[in-house]
XYZ file of C-alpha atoms in Angstrom:
470
model
C 5.615 15.683 16.219
C 8.755 14.403 17.975
C 11.887 15.856 16.406
C 14.431 13.183 17.280
C 14.688 9.445 17.678
C 15.357 9.872 21.393
C 12.283 12.036 21.918
C 10.090 9.544 20.125
C 11.481 6.632 22.126
C 10.987 8.351 25.482
C 7.406 9.357 24.764
C 6.411 6.057 23.172
C 7.689 4.006 26.074
C 4.738 5.145 28.173
C 1.572 3.113 28.229
C 2.978 -0.271 27.278
C 0.607 -2.803 28.791
C 0.683 -6.456 29.741
C 0.412 -7.326 26.038
C 3.947 -6.101 25.502
C 5.169 -7.912 28.623
C 3.562 -11.121 27.393
C 5.281 -10.823 24.028
C 8.118 -13.097 23.053
C 11.473 -11.411 23.530
C 12.901 -12.227 20.103
C 13.092 -8.543 19.185
C 13.722 -5.412 21.180
C 11.319 -2.486 21.070
C 14.216 -0.467 19.661
C 14.610 -1.302 15.981
C 18.022 -2.626 14.977
C 19.687 0.006 12.717
C 20.077 -2.501 9.898
C 16.311 -2.267 9.386
C 16.297 1.541 9.158
C 15.400 3.202 5.886
C 18.414 4.873 4.267
C 16.875 8.359 4.566
C 14.499 7.803 7.494
C 15.444 9.917 10.504
C 12.952 9.099 13.257
C 10.619 6.366 14.400
C 8.531 5.264 17.374
C 9.738 2.289 19.401
C 7.519 -0.718 18.705
C 7.279 -3.641 21.117
C 7.314 -7.171 19.746
C 3.709 -8.200 20.376
C 4.142 -11.857 19.505
C 2.052 -13.582 22.189
C 4.033 -16.301 23.928
C 0.997 -17.821 25.682
C -0.546 -19.108 22.423
C 0.586 -21.562 19.749
C 2.183 -19.262 17.169
C 1.873 -21.913 14.445
C -1.924 -22.047 14.470
C -3.493 -19.554 16.910
C -4.289 -15.859 17.065
C -6.264 -13.543 19.331
C -9.390 -11.752 18.076
C -11.600 -9.659 20.347
C -10.321 -11.214 23.539
C -10.470 -14.866 22.500
C -7.799 -17.255 21.224
C -8.792 -18.908 17.937
C -7.305 -22.068 16.457
C -7.298 -21.485 12.693
C -5.263 -24.552 11.671
C -8.181 -26.163 9.821
C -9.426 -22.850 8.441
C -6.299 -21.436 6.796
C -6.852 -23.181 3.470
C -10.550 -22.264 3.489
C -10.018 -18.615 4.365
C -11.803 -16.584 1.641
C -9.057 -13.956 1.723
C -6.305 -16.478 1.074
C -2.992 -16.924 2.835
C -3.019 -13.441 4.364
C -4.413 -15.041 7.533
C -1.011 -16.644 8.177
C 0.533 -13.206 8.710
C -1.363 -12.792 11.991
C -0.531 -16.138 13.564
C 0.845 -15.735 17.080
C -0.464 -12.212 17.540
C -3.489 -10.158 18.548
C -5.217 -9.837 15.165
C -8.196 -7.831 16.434
C -7.421 -4.629 14.520
C -6.656 -6.471 11.294
C -9.872 -8.496 11.609
C -12.039 -5.469 12.398
C -10.690 -3.348 9.554
C -10.624 -6.012 6.848
C -14.100 -7.366 7.620
C -16.040 -4.239 8.482
C -18.566 -4.914 5.683
C -18.637 -8.717 5.817
C -21.513 -10.409 7.634
C -20.094 -13.844 6.797
C -16.831 -13.184 8.621
C -18.370 -13.119 12.101
C -20.318 -16.319 11.383
C -17.143 -18.069 10.288
C -15.275 -16.752 13.306
C -17.867 -18.061 15.756
C -17.573 -21.528 14.188
C -13.852 -21.803 14.927
C -12.463 -23.505 18.064
C -11.666 -20.849 20.648
C -10.968 -20.164 24.314
C -10.606 -17.050 26.480
C -7.225 -15.324 26.514
C -4.887 -16.103 29.386
C -5.300 -14.192 32.627
C -3.322 -10.970 32.635
C -3.402 -10.404 28.898
C -4.431 -6.893 27.896
C -4.134 -4.830 24.753
C -1.574 -2.036 24.718
C -2.995 1.423 25.432
C -2.431 2.760 21.908
C -4.333 -0.129 20.296
C -7.183 0.209 22.784
C -7.539 3.928 22.046
C -7.310 3.288 18.319
C -10.180 0.800 18.472
C -12.257 3.339 20.399
C -11.576 5.921 17.676
C -12.473 3.458 14.918
C -15.782 2.665 16.625
C -16.528 6.386 16.978
C -15.813 7.075 13.311
C -17.968 4.146 12.249
C -20.843 5.379 14.422
C -20.485 8.856 12.900
C -20.848 7.485 9.372
C -17.334 7.988 8.028
C -17.270 4.479 6.548
C -20.450 5.044 4.516
C -19.767 5.585 0.784
C -21.133 8.532 -1.194
C -22.524 7.310 -4.519
C -22.444 10.826 -5.991
C -18.717 10.932 -5.338
C -18.310 7.542 -7.026
C -20.290 8.756 -10.053
C -18.042 11.823 -10.268
C -14.879 9.690 -10.091
C -16.086 7.341 -12.846
C -17.211 10.238 -15.053
C -13.860 11.964 -14.551
C -11.910 8.911 -15.747
C -14.159 8.479 -18.797
C -13.833 12.184 -19.661
C -10.021 12.160 -19.391
C -9.803 9.023 -21.520
C -12.112 10.543 -24.120
C -10.045 13.751 -24.208
C -6.888 11.703 -24.803
C -8.501 9.715 -27.616
C -9.806 12.845 -29.348
C -6.394 14.485 -29.145
C -4.787 11.439 -30.771
C -7.423 11.392 -33.505
C -6.741 15.089 -34.117
C -3.069 14.347 -34.725
C -1.731 15.357 -31.300
C -0.690 11.795 -30.508
C 2.057 12.723 -28.022
C -0.192 14.955 -25.901
C -3.112 12.561 -26.325
C -1.089 9.607 -25.102
C -0.015 11.585 -22.034
C -3.618 12.500 -21.225
C -4.748 8.891 -21.768
C -1.850 7.703 -19.588
C -3.034 9.945 -16.781
C -6.519 8.450 -17.219
C -5.000 4.977 -16.915
C -3.247 6.000 -13.701
C -6.464 7.396 -12.310
C -8.183 4.115 -13.124
C -5.547 2.626 -10.838
C -6.579 4.953 -8.025
C -10.267 4.232 -8.619
C -9.956 0.451 -8.747
C -7.944 0.664 -5.538
C -11.029 2.044 -3.834
C -13.116 -0.775 -5.311
C -10.655 -3.362 -4.034
C -11.130 -2.031 -0.506
C -14.941 -2.223 -0.930
C -15.306 1.498 -0.271
C -16.861 2.534 -3.593
C -20.465 1.468 -2.922
C -19.988 -0.605 0.234
C -21.505 -3.632 -1.486
C -18.735 -6.231 -1.654
C -19.971 -8.063 -4.766
C -20.673 -4.841 -6.663
C -17.365 -3.263 -5.703
C -15.469 -6.372 -6.781
C -17.173 -6.295 -10.157
C -16.580 -2.568 -10.569
C -12.934 -3.132 -9.715
C -12.647 -5.850 -12.377
C -14.164 -3.537 -15.012
C -12.117 -0.480 -14.060
C -8.838 -2.370 -13.661
C -9.374 -4.736 -16.584
C -10.506 -2.134 -19.119
C -8.671 0.863 -17.720
C -5.318 -0.743 -16.867
C -5.309 -4.241 -18.390
C -4.828 -5.846 -14.980
C -6.521 -8.249 -12.576
C -8.565 -7.093 -9.604
C -8.485 -10.515 -7.936
C -4.681 -10.641 -8.119
C -4.464 -7.076 -6.835
C -6.612 -7.914 -3.799
C -4.543 -11.022 -3.079
C -1.313 -9.013 -3.001
C -2.453 -5.636 -1.734
C -4.248 -6.923 1.342
C -1.012 -8.594 2.445
C 0.662 -5.224 2.114
C -2.002 -3.670 4.324
C -1.736 -6.392 6.932
C 2.034 -5.953 7.332
C 3.390 -2.887 5.490
C 7.177 -2.928 5.090
C 7.533 -6.330 6.764
C 10.265 -8.484 5.268
C 8.984 -11.718 3.771
C 5.357 -10.629 4.106
C 4.782 -7.350 2.233
C 4.748 -8.044 -1.541
C 5.721 -4.415 -2.175
C 9.208 -5.257 -0.898
C 9.575 -8.203 -3.271
C 10.774 -6.106 -6.186
C 14.098 -7.601 -7.241
C 15.750 -7.698 -9.733
C 14.186 -4.495 -11.101
C 14.419 -2.274 -8.032
C 15.393 -2.363 -4.346
C 13.941 0.090 -1.856
C 15.980 -1.034 1.150
C 19.590 -1.990 1.744
C 18.702 -5.477 2.978
C 16.936 -6.094 -0.337
C 19.629 -4.476 -2.469
C 22.363 -6.511 -0.783
C 21.034 -9.566 -2.607
C 22.085 -8.164 -6.002
C 24.987 -9.832 -7.766
C 27.039 -8.999 -10.847
C 25.101 -7.011 -13.435
C 22.304 -6.611 -10.899
C 24.504 -4.307 -8.827
C 25.218 -2.138 -11.862
C 21.493 -1.918 -12.605
C 20.679 -0.884 -9.023
C 23.359 1.807 -9.155
C 21.150 3.564 -11.727
C 17.796 2.603 -10.249
C 16.870 6.109 -9.062
C 16.924 7.765 -12.514
C 15.616 4.572 -14.114
C 12.633 4.514 -11.752
C 11.746 8.193 -11.928
C 12.606 8.297 -15.631
C 9.925 5.718 -16.372
C 12.089 2.755 -17.396
C 11.505 0.556 -14.340
C 7.881 1.629 -13.940
C 7.217 0.769 -17.591
C 8.835 -2.653 -17.233
C 6.689 -3.294 -14.158
C 3.554 -2.192 -16.012
C 4.219 -4.518 -18.946
C 5.158 -7.365 -16.619
C 1.923 -6.944 -14.715
C -0.268 -6.525 -17.816
C 1.116 -9.344 -19.933
C 2.453 -11.852 -17.387
C 1.557 -11.699 -13.683
C -2.038 -10.508 -13.785
C -3.394 -12.601 -16.686
C -1.446 -15.599 -15.351
C -3.236 -15.289 -11.998
C -6.639 -14.855 -13.658
C -5.971 -17.980 -15.728
C -4.838 -19.946 -12.682
C -7.984 -19.149 -10.684
C -10.246 -19.477 -13.724
C -11.545 -15.903 -13.704
C -12.843 -15.867 -17.280
C -14.786 -12.643 -16.804
C -11.689 -10.721 -15.805
C -9.741 -12.164 -18.730
C -12.587 -10.981 -20.953
C -12.275 -7.408 -19.701
C -8.518 -7.470 -20.352
C -9.068 -8.776 -23.897
C -11.750 -6.156 -24.533
C -9.256 -3.448 -23.590
C -6.895 -4.470 -26.398
C -9.727 -4.879 -28.884
C -10.977 -1.360 -28.128
C -7.472 0.061 -28.457
C -7.024 -1.490 -31.878
C -10.494 -0.359 -32.931
C -9.591 3.211 -31.976
C -6.056 3.307 -33.364
C -5.773 0.407 -35.809
C -5.612 2.953 -38.644
C -2.026 3.607 -37.494
C -1.136 0.023 -38.380
C -0.253 -2.722 -35.930
C 3.208 -1.298 -35.254
C 1.943 2.262 -34.866
C -0.864 1.215 -32.529
C 1.600 -0.781 -30.407
C 4.132 2.083 -30.173
C 1.352 4.426 -29.119
C 0.163 1.871 -26.577
C 3.678 1.404 -25.162
C 4.103 5.146 -24.622
C 0.655 5.478 -23.067
C 1.394 2.586 -20.664
C 4.744 4.169 -19.772
C 3.024 7.422 -18.807
C 0.325 5.691 -16.777
C 2.744 3.358 -15.015
C 5.166 6.139 -14.127
C 2.337 8.307 -12.798
C 0.891 5.730 -10.452
C 4.000 3.827 -9.365
C 6.022 6.922 -8.462
C 3.106 8.286 -6.461
C 2.642 5.013 -4.619
C 6.366 4.811 -3.882
C 6.508 8.086 -1.943
C 4.329 6.743 0.841
C 6.333 3.727 2.062
C 9.481 2.813 0.236
C 11.913 5.110 2.071
C 10.698 4.033 5.526
C 12.087 1.382 7.878
C 11.366 -2.319 7.371
C 10.097 -4.783 9.994
C 11.875 -8.087 10.806
C 10.015 -11.020 9.287
C 9.345 -12.681 12.656
C 8.304 -9.609 14.641
C 4.690 -8.596 15.279
C 3.941 -4.938 16.009
C 0.614 -3.211 16.522
C -1.671 -2.296 13.620
C -1.389 1.361 14.627
C 2.409 1.403 14.682
C 2.566 -0.304 11.300
C 0.772 2.786 10.023
C 2.760 5.279 12.069
C 6.260 3.918 11.501
C 5.972 2.628 7.972
C 3.801 5.135 6.092
C 4.113 8.818 5.231
C 1.473 11.417 4.433
C 1.890 14.100 1.781
C 0.631 17.673 1.817
C -3.087 18.236 2.369
C -3.726 20.575 -0.573
C -6.507 20.450 -3.204
C -4.029 19.709 -6.003
C -2.173 16.921 -4.158
C -5.466 15.470 -2.892
C -6.715 15.247 -6.486
C -3.428 14.095 -8.012
C -3.080 11.255 -5.488
C -6.835 10.601 -5.125
C -6.623 11.190 -1.340
C -3.995 8.476 -0.959
C -1.616 11.179 0.201
C -3.285 10.329 3.533
C -1.538 6.977 3.766
C -1.508 6.921 7.570
C -5.290 7.227 7.687
C -5.695 4.817 4.776
C -3.643 2.134 6.500
C -5.444 2.630 9.785
C -8.872 2.525 8.098
C -8.498 0.761 4.704
C -12.268 0.331 4.282
C -13.026 4.032 4.751
C -13.881 5.986 1.554
C -10.693 7.859 0.829
C -12.276 11.299 0.414
C -13.058 11.166 4.149
C -9.400 10.990 5.153
C -8.888 14.790 5.237
C -11.891 15.051 7.556
C -10.522 12.665 10.186
C -6.762 13.265 9.970
C -6.843 15.751 12.858
C -8.301 13.138 15.187
C -5.663 10.611 14.144
C -2.954 13.157 14.842
C -4.427 13.785 18.301
C -4.367 10.039 19.021
C -0.721 9.846 17.999
C 0.217 12.897 20.046
C -1.472 11.421 23.118
C 0.768 8.355 22.907
C 3.930 10.125 21.765
C 3.790 8.553 18.321
C 5.234 10.243 15.245
C 2.718 11.582 12.692
C 4.846 11.850 9.570
C 3.662 14.490 7.076
C 5.927 15.807 4.321
C 5.438 18.095 1.374
C 4.869 16.376 -1.938
C 8.202 17.659 -3.240
C 10.098 16.436 -0.173
C 8.464 13.019 -0.388
C 9.560 12.735 -4.012
C 13.084 13.804 -3.128
C 13.291 11.415 -0.168
C 12.142 8.552 -2.384
C 14.681 9.408 -5.079
C 17.540 9.790 -2.598
C 16.581 6.516 -0.915
C 16.737 4.678 -4.258
C 20.067 6.330 -4.992
C 21.476 5.454 -1.578
C 20.335 1.826 -1.661
C 21.685 1.348 -5.162
C 25.051 2.925 -4.351
C 25.602 1.784 -0.785
C 29.379 1.590 -1.028
C 30.006 4.706 -3.089
C 30.480 7.577 -0.637
C 31.697 9.943 -3.376
C 28.539 9.291 -5.371
C 26.473 9.934 -2.224
C 28.109 13.326 -1.679
C 27.704 14.316 -5.300
C 23.997 13.542 -5.129
C 23.421 15.643 -2.026
C 22.907 13.075 0.700
C 23.229 14.400 4.222
C 25.727 12.982 6.702
C 22.905 11.146 8.475
C 21.690 9.623 5.185
C 25.187 8.503 4.197
C 25.652 6.828 7.581
C 22.369 4.986 7.187
C 23.423 3.738 3.771
C 26.622 2.295 5.189
C 24.626 0.514 7.910
C 22.028 -1.030 5.617
C 24.341 -1.753 2.737
C 26.511 -4.268 4.620
């Protein structure tokens, strides 16, 4: 792994092809410091791959052809995510989002298209990545294991049942914690369903996701897919990645935090302990469960999903109604707080402290994963605790791959990155947690150098805060 920004830049500058030369020159390959994460110390230079030879308002390149999608955008089954690839080579996004869809290729062939302009070529890193993806697909790494799925479902049911029995036995505090962990693990499991990597059958995986997410978490699978796929298409991209649209509750980057005014600034000053202490994560959980997710299901008319959400509350009251309405609600609130804190803190460690991408810059699929995701330790405990999503680099490169296969292929990904001088960012679980906490602290207290020193920020981190905090 390169150990300095300069080393990464020198090694990554090799192999840039005609695709980079054809790109619009709106952004330099070297990322402006204002986009740096407050605690992020190194990155690989990323060329702006916006293709100047096509109409960036309605065209994109897929597999060597230019497609006009102007009349297809509103009909796109995946929604508005298609707009995020306009003006770029969308081959990697197309291949990885549609690996199990037979309809996608039929729809693609029906669109107006033409060959790419003479001289256009993919950059060397993207070409090698596609070769690796094809190899892994041929070797069966994208094929689900139904025994593994059965184990994951049985595990969630068993943990939930243990929590319920503990509560019935009078150990309500411990029982709610155990049930909260089960809720968080439902979040991991539905995530796999939303990527169609549980059974590999799109319709079945969607339905399993609705059941697991609706009953297990009280949330909407269709809304999750709508938002999460945008995150995968452009992780950490301003104006595109929904995971950056977190105000007024939390800001993970100085450019986001700079928008706070008045009482909002005071709130952000305490966002690090509020986030890790469960206050912000609980507010997000309740906002999702009772506002955003049911609102989306109502808007799109997904009655089945609304039914699963309603059944969740009916089952909770059936199990704990003997505590009275108030008692059952207090127990529910604590259980949701545990589950929300478990899953949201573990998701945050993988992206939130990294750099952001300018809203009008296109970079390669591979460098989105390299520059804007972080892996955590490959240990049995961390693998279980994070349901293999501690391999975020591999997950973002291959979102449709069953997640238990990530440890098996991470060495080959690392070799690909090393070949092209690209950083492969792996941190211990503890360091990832600390980096996420310090980033929240730095963003929330951008102008308070004394507070930075008291909280243990390094000189480099303090300098980054001053840059991003305006």
